[in-house]
Coordinates of C-alpha atoms in Angstrom, one line a residue:
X817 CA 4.4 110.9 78.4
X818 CA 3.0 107.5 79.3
X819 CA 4.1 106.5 82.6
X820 CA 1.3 103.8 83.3
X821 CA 3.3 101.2 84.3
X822 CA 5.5 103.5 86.6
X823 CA 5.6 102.1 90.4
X824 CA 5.1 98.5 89.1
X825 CA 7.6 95.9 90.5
X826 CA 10.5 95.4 88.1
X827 CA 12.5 92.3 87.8
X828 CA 15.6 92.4 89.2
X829 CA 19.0 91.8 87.4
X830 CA 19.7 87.9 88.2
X831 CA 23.2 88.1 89.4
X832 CA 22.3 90.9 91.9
X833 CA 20.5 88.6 93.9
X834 CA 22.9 86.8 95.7
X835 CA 24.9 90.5 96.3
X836 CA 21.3 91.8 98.1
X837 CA 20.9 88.4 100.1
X838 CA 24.6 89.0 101.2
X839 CA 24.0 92.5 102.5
X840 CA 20.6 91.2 104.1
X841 CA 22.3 88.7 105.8
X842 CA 25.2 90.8 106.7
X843 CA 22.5 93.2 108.4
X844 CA 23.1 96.3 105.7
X845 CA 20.1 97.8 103.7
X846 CA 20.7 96.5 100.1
X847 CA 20.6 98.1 96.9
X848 CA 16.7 97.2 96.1
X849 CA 15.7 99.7 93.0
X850 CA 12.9 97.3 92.0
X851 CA 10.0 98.1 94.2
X852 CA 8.4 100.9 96.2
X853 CA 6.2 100.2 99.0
X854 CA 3.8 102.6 100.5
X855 CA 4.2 106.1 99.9
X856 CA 1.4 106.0 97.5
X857 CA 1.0 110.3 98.0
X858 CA 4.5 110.2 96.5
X859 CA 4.2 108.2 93.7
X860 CA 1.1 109.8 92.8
X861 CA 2.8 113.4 93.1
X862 CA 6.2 112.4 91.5
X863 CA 4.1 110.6 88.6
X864 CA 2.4 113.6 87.8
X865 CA 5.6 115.6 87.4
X866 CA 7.2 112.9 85.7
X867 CA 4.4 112.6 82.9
X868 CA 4.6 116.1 81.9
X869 CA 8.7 115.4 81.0
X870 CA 8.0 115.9 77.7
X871 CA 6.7 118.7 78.0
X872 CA 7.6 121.2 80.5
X873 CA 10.0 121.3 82.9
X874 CA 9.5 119.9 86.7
X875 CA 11.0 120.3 89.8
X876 CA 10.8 118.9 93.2
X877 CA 12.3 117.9 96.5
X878 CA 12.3 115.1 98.6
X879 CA 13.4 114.4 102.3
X880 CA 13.7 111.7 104.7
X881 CA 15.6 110.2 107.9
X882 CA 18.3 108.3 106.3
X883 CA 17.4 104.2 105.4
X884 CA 13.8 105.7 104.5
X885 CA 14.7 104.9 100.8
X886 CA 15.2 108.2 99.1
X887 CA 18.2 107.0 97.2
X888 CA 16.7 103.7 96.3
X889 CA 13.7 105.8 95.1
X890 CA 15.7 107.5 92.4
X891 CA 17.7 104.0 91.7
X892 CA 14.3 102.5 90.8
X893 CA 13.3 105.6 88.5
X894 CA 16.1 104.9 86.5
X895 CA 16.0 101.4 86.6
X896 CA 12.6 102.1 85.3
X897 CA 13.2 104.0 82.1
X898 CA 16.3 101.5 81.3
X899 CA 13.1 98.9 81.1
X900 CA 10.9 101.5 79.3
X901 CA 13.4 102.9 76.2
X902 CA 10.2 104.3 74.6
X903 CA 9.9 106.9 76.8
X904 CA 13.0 108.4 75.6
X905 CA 14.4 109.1 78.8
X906 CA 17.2 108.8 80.6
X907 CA 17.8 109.2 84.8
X908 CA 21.2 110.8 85.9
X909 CA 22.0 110.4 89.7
X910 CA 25.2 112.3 91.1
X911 CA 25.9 113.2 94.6
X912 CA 25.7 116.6 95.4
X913 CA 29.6 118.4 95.6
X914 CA 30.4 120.6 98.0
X915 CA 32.7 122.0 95.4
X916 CA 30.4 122.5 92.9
X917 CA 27.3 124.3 94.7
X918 CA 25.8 126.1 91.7
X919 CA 23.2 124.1 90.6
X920 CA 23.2 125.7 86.9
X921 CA 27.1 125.3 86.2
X922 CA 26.6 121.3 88.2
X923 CA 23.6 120.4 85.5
X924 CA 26.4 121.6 82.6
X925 CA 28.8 119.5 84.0
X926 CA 26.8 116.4 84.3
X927 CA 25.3 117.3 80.6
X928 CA 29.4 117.3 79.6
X929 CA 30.1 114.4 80.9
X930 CA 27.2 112.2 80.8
X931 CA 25.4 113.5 77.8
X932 CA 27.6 115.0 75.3
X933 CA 27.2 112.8 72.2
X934 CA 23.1 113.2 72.4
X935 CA 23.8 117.3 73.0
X936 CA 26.0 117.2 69.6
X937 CA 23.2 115.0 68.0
X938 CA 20.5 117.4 68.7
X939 CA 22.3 120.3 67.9
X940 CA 22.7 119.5 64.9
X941 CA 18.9 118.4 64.4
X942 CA 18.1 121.9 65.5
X943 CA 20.1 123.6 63.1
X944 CA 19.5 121.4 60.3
X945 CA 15.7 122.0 61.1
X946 CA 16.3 125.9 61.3
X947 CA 14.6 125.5 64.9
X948 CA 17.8 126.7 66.4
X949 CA 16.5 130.2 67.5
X950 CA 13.5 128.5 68.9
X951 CA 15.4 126.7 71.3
X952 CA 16.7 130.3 73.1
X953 CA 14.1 132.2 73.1
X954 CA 14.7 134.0 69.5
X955 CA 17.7 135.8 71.1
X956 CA 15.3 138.0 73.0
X957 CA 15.9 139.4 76.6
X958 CA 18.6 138.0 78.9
X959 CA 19.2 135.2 75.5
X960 CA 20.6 137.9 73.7
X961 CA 24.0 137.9 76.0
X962 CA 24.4 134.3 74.5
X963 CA 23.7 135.2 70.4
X964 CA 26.9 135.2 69.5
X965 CA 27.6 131.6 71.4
X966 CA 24.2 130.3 69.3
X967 CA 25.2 131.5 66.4
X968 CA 28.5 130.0 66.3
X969 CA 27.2 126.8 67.1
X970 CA 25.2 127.2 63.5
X971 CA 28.4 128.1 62.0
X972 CA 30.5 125.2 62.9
X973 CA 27.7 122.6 62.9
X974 CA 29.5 120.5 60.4
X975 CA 33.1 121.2 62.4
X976 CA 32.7 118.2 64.7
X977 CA 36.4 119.4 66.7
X978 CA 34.9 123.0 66.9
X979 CA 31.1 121.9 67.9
X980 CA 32.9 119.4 70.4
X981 CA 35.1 122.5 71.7
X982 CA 32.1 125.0 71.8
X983 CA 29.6 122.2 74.0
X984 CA 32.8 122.1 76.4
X985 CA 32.5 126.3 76.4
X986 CA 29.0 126.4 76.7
X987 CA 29.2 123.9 79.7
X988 CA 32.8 125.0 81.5
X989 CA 34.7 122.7 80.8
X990 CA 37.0 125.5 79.2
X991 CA 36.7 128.2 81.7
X992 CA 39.7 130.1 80.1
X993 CA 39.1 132.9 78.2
X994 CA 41.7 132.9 75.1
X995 CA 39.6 129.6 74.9
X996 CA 37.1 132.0 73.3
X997 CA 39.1 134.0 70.8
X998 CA 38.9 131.9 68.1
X999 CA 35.4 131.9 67.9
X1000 CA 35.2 136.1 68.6
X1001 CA 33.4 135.2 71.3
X1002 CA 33.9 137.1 75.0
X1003 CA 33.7 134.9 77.8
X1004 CA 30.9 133.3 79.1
X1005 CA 30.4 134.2 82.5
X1006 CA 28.1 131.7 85.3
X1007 CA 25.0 133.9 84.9
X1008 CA 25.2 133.5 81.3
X1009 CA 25.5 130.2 81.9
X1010 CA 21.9 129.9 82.7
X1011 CA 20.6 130.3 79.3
X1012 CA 23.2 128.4 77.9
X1013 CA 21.7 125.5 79.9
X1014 CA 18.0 126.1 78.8
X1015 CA 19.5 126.4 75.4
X1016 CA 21.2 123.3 75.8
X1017 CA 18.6 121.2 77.2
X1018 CA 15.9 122.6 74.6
X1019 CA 17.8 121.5 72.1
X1020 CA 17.9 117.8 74.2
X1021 CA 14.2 117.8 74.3
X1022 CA 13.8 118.7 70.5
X1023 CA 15.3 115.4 69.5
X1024 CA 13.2 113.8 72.2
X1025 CA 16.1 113.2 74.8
X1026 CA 14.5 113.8 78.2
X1027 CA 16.5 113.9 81.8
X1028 CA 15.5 113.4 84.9
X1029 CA 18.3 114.8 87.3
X1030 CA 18.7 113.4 90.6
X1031 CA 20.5 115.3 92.9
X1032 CA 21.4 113.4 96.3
X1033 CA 22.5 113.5 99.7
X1034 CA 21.8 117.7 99.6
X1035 CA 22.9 117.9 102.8
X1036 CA 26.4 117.1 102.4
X1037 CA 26.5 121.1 101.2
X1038 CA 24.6 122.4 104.0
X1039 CA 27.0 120.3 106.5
X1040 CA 30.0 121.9 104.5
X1041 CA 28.7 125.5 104.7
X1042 CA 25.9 127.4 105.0
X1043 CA 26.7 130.2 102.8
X1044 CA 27.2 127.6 100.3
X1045 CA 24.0 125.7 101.0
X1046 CA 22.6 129.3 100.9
X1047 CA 24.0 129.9 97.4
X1048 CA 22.7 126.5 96.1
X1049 CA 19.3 127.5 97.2
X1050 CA 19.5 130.4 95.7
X1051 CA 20.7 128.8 92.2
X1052 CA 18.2 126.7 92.6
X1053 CA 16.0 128.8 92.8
X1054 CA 16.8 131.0 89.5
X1055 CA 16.7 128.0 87.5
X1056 CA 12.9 127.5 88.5
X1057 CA 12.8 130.7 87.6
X1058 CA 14.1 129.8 84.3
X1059 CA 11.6 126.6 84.0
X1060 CA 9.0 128.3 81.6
X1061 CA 11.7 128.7 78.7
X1062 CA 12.6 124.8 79.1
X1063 CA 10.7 122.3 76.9
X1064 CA 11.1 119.3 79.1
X1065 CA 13.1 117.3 81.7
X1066 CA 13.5 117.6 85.3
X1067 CA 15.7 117.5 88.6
X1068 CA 14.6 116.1 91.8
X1069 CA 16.7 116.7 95.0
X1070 CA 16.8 114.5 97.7
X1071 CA 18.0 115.6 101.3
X1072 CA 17.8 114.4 105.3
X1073 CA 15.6 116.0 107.8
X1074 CA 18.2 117.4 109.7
X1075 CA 18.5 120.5 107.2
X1076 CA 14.9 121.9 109.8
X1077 CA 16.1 122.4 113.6
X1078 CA 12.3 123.4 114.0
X1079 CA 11.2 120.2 112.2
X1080 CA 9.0 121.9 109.8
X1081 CA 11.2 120.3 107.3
X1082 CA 11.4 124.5 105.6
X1083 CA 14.1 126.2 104.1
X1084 CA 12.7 129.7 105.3
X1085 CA 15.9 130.1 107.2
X1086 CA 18.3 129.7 104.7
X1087 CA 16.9 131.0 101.7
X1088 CA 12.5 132.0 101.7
X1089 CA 12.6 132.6 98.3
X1090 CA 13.6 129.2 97.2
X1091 CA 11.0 128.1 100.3
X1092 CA 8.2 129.8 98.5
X1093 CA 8.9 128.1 95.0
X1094 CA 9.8 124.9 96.5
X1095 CA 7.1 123.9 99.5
X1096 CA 4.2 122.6 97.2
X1097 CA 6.6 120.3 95.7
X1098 CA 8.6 118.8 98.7
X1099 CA 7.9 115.3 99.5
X1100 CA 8.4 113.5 102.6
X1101 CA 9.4 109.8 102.6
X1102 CA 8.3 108.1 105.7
X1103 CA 9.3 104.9 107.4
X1104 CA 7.0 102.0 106.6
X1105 CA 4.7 101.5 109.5
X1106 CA 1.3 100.1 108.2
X1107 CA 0.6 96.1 108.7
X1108 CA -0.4 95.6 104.9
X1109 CA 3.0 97.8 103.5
X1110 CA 4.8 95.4 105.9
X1111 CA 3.0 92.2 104.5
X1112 CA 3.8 93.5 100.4
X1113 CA 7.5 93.9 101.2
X1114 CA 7.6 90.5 102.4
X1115 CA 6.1 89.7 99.3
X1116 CA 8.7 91.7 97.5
X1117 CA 11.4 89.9 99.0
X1118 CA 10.4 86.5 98.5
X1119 CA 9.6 88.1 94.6
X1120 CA 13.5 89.3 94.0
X1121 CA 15.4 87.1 96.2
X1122 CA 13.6 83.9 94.2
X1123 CA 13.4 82.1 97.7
X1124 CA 10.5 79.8 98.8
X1125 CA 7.5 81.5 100.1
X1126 CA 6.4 81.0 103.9
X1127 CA 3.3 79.5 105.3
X1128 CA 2.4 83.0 106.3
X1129 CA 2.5 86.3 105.0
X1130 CA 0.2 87.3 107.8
X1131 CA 2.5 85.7 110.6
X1132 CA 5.8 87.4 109.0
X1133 CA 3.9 90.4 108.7
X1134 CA 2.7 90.4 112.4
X1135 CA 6.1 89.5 113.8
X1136 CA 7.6 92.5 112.7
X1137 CA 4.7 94.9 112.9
X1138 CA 5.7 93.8 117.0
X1139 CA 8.5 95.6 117.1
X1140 CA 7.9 98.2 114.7
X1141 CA 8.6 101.1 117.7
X1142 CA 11.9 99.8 117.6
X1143 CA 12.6 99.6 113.9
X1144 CA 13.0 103.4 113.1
X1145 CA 13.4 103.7 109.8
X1146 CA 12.6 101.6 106.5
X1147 CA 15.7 100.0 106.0
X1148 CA 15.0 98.6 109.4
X1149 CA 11.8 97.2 108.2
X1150 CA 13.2 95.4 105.5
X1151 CA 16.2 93.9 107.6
X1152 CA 13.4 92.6 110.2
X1153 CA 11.3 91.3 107.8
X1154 CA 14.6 89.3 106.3
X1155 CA 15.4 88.2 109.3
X1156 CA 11.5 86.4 109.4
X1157 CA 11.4 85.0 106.2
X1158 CA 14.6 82.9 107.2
X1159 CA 13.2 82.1 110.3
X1160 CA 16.4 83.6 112.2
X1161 CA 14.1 84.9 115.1
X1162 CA 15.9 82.7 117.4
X1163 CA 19.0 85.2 116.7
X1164 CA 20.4 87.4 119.4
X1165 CA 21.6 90.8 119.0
X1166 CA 23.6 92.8 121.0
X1167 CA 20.9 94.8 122.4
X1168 CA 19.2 91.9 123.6
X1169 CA 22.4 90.8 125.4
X1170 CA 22.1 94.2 127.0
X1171 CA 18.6 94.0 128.0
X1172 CA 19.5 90.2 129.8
X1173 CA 22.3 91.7 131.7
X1174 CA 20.1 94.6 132.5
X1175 CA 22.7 96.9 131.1
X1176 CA 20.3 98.8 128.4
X1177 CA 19.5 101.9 131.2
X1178 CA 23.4 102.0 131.6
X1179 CA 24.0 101.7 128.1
X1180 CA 21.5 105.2 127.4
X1181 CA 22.9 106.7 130.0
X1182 CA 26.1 106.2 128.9
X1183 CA 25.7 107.2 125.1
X1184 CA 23.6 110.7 126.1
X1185 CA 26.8 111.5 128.5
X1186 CA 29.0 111.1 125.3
X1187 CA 26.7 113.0 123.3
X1188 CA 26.3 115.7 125.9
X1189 CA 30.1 115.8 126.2
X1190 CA 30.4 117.1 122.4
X1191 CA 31.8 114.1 121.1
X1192 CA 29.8 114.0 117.9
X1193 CA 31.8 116.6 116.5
X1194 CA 35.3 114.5 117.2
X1195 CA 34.6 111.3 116.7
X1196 CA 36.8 110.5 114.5
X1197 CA 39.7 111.3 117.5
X1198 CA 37.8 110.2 120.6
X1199 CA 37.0 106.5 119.2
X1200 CA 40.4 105.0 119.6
X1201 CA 41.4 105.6 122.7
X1202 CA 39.1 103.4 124.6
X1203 CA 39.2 100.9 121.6
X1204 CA 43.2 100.8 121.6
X1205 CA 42.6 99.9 125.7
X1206 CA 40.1 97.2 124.9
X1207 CA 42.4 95.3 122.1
X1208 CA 45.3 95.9 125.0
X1209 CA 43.3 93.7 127.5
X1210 CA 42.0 91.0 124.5
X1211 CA 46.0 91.0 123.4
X1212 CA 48.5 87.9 124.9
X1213 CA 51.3 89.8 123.3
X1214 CA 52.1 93.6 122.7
X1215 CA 52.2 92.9 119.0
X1216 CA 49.1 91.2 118.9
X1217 CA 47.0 94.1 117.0
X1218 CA 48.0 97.4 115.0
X1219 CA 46.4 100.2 116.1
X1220 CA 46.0 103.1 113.1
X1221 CA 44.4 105.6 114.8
X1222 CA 45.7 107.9 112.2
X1223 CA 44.5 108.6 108.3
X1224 CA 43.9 104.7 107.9
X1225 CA 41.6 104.4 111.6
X1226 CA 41.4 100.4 111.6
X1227 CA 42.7 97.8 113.8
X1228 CA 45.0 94.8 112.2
X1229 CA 44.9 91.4 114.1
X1230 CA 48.1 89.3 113.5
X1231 CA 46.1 86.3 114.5
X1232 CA 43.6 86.2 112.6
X1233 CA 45.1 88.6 109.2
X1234 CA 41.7 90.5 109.6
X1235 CA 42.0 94.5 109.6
X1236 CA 38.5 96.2 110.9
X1237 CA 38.0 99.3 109.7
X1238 CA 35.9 102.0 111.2
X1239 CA 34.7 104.7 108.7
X1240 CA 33.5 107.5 110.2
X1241 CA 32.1 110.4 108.1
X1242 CA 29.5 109.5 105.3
X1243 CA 31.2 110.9 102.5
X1244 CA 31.9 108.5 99.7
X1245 CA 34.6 109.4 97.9
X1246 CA 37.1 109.7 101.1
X1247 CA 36.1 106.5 102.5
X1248 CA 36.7 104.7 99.4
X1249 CA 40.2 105.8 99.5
X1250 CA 40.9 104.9 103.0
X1251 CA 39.9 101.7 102.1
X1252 CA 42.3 101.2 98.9
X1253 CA 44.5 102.8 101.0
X1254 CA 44.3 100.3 104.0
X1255 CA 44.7 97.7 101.3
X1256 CA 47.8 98.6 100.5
X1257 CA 49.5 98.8 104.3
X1258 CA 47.7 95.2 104.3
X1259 CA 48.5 93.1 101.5
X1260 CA 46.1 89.8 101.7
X1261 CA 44.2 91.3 104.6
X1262 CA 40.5 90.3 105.5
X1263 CA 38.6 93.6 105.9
X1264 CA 35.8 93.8 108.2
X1265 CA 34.2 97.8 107.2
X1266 CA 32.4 99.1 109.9
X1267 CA 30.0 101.8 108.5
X1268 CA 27.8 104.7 110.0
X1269 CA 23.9 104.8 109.2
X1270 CA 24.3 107.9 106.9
X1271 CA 26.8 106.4 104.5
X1272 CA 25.4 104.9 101.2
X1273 CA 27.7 101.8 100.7
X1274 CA 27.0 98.7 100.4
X1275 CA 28.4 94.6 98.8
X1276 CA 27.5 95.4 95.6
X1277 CA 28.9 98.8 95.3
X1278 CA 32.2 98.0 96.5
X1279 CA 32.6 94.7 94.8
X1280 CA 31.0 95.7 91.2
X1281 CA 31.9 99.5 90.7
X1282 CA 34.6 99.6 93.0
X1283 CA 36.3 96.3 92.8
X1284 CA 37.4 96.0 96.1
X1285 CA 36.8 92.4 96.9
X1286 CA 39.2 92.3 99.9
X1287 CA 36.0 93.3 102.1
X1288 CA 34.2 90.1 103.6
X1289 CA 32.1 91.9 105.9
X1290 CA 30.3 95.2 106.1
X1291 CA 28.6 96.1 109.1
X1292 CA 26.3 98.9 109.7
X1293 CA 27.2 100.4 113.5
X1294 CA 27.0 103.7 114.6
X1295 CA 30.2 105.0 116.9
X1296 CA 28.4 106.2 119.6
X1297 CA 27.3 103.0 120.5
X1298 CA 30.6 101.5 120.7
X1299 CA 31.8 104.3 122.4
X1300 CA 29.3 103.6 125.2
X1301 CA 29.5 100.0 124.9
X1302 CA 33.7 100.3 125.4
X1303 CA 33.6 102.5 128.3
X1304 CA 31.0 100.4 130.1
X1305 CA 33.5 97.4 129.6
X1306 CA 36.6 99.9 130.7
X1307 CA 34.6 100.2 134.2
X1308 CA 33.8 96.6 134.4
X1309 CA 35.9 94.8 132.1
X1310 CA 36.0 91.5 134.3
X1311 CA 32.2 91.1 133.4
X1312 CA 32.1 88.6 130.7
X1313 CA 28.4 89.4 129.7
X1314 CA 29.5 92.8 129.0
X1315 CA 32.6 91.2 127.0
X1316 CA 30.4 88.8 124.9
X1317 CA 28.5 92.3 124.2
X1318 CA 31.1 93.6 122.8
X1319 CA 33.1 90.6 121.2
X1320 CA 29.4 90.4 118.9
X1321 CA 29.2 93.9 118.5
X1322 CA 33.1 94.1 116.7
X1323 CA 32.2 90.7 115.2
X1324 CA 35.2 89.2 117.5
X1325 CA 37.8 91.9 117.3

């Protein structure tokens, strides 16, 4: 497959612009799937997979500290092949499910629901062709427990309500199994459900339909359970086993470095087998940390945002390469060099509030006691306590604020009709629904969303897919620091530097 212009800037979709300058501003790490910078050992890697999609199919892993752009990574790829139609393919991105932690029965479901018109098309071709045999093996070994499937996909080829009802079969959407009787077919069980999929996806590739599956935020299972991240693995791992009966495509996961306690970023300890197949294609994305990667993102910036170029590339460049011990990770990097190109240097943050009141050894030593106290694992409960006693002391009246510590975990100011809501945990789905749900105990309600590092939301999401244009600020924070920052001001709360602090950290609670 030609993939010579992969890697290349793109141009960006014209009325995302002003969403990415908004989340800039607002400090959050946009959506930017229109450049890569750096990382030029995984490009090259990920491009040599990627031209064989036609061909055979690939498989490979990669990991990264969260803002280090593994999602945007896979946003660009399929940006990229929207822009390149000739390639014939197409890039799915789903989230991994903790429900759904078999990665053979997963890539049905996403082939069901994403990809079910271009199966029926190429199921057809294959049978009209009489290649339908070729596309499972001729029936032989473990394909033989799925003949009688295969053949009655030749035999209602023309029956689109039948074809329709067999693809659902084939893929589980109908598990149950007088589902099958019609057909004379016995159920299909999950392990026959792996040559189904090669089957399935053969048939794809015949008609020159080519998939790259993207699989993110793999942790999510591993954090749920680790027999379950086990039995992933190990599904995983059968379907590389599989790989030499599949003509094409390919699925890339994408998980955080805290699945490795030892930090050799392996998966020895939860499954060696999948290690072994796995370790020579695992690809690590770093933070950007070289001058020149520094200087081309400005570059980048200025490119997609349309906004006048500065005198200096060199002098934006070197401003942030300054503080680059402090900026961990790349979406850092990309918010510093923002901050540059609109010449907001002059700007204080909270942590340099805390550094002038010579708080910032208090402020350590306060978030490692939390931590040490457990409190990462209760968050969620330990967080509004000392934040109902701070909006106790701002209050004039009892009835100034409503404190929802439960289910909805925000804070409503009469004053000002602003709610600010603290999301906790980084999955999507649940957070969403707090927010409709907050929107509905707050009709007309401002929304100020405070959100952890590890949560993958941003202004564009929530206004174009989700519709929720109630939010007018999104604020990355992480709840340990507020923690610290609101017991420090319980001990001392007559000291106003300690109260301007906070009032810039909540954004004026």
């Amino acid at each position: 497959m030609d993939i010579s212009q992969l890697w290349t800037p793109l141009e960006p979709i014209t009325e995302n612009r002003a969403l990415i300058r908004q989340d800039l501003e607002r400090g959050l790490a946009p959506n930017l799937p229109y450049f890569i910078v750096g990382l030029e050992d995984v490009k090259s890697s990920l491009g040599g997979l990627i031209s064989n999609l036609d061909d055979h199919f690939s498989y490979g892993m990669i990991r990264g500290q969260y803002g280090n752009g593994k999602s945007n990574l896979m946003k660009y790829l399929r940006y990229y092949f929207e822009q390149h139609s000739e390639s014939h393919a197409k890039v799915s991105i789903w989230r991994a499910d903790v429900d759904r932690y078999d990665i053979v029965t997963f890539l049905l479901y996403i082939l069901q629901n994403e990809f079910e018109s271009n199966l029926l098309s190429s199921l057809k071709a294959v049978v009209e062709d009489g290649k339908i045999s070729d596309m499972c093996d001729s029936n032989s070994g473990s394909f033989g427990a799925i003949k009688g499937f295969v053949d009655q996909i030749s035999e209602k080829i023309d029956a689109e309500d039948d074809l329709k009802t067999l693809v659902a079969l084939g893929t589980g959407k109908y598990y149950d199994a007088n589902k099958f009787k019609p057909y004379g077919l016995q159920k299909l069980t999950d392990y026959n459900r792996r040559e189904v999929l090669v089957f399935f996806l053969n048939a794809l590739a015949y008609t020159q339909h080519y998939i790259i599956f993207c699989i993110d935020e793999l942790e999510k299972i591993q954090e749920k359970s680790k027999a379950r991240f086990q039995s992933f693995l190990t599904t995983f791992r059968e379907l590389i086993d599989l790989s030499s009966s599949i003509h094409g495509h390919m699925i890339l996961g994408s998980i955080t470095d805290a699945v490795s306690k030892t930090g050799d970023h392996s998966f020895d300890s939860y499954n060696p087998a999948f290690e072994r197949r796995i370790k020579d294609y695992k690809y690590e994305l770093k933070s950007i940390r070289d001058l020149n990667d520094i200087k081309e993102m400005a570059r980048e910036l200025v490119r997609v945002l349309d906004i006048a170029e500065p005198d200096s590339y060199d002098d934006i460049a070197n401003a942030v390469y300054k503080k680059i011990s402090k900026l961990r990770h790349t979406s850092d990097v990309v918010r510093a060099v923002f901050v540059q190109l609109n010449q907001q240097t002059g700007a204080k943050t909270w942590e340099d509030l805390l550094a002038e009141a010579k708080l910032s050894e208090a402020f350590e030593e306060k978030r490692q006691e939390l931590k040490d106290s457990g409190v990462l694992s209760r968050v969620d409960q330990k967080l509004f306590a000392p934040l109902k006693d701070y909006v106790n002391i701002l209050s004039n009246r009892d009835d100034d604020y409503d404190v929802r510590s439960q289910m909805l975990q925000c804070v409503y100011s009469k004053a000002t009709n602003r709610c600010y809501v603290f999301l906790i945990t980084d999955g999507y789905d649940a957070n969403i629904n707090r927010l409709r749900n907050v929107m509905h105990e707050f009709p007309g309600a401002e929304l100020y969303v405070f959100k952890p590092e590890g949560l993958d939301i941003s202004m564009g999401s929530l206004v174009d897919k989700e519709k929720i244009d109630s939010v007018k600020n999104l604020i990355p924070y992480d709840p340990i620091d507020l923690m610290a920052l609101l017991e420090l001001y319980m001990e001392d709360y007559n000291n106003p530097k300690l109260a301007e602090i906070l009032n810039l950290y909540t954004h004026q609670l």
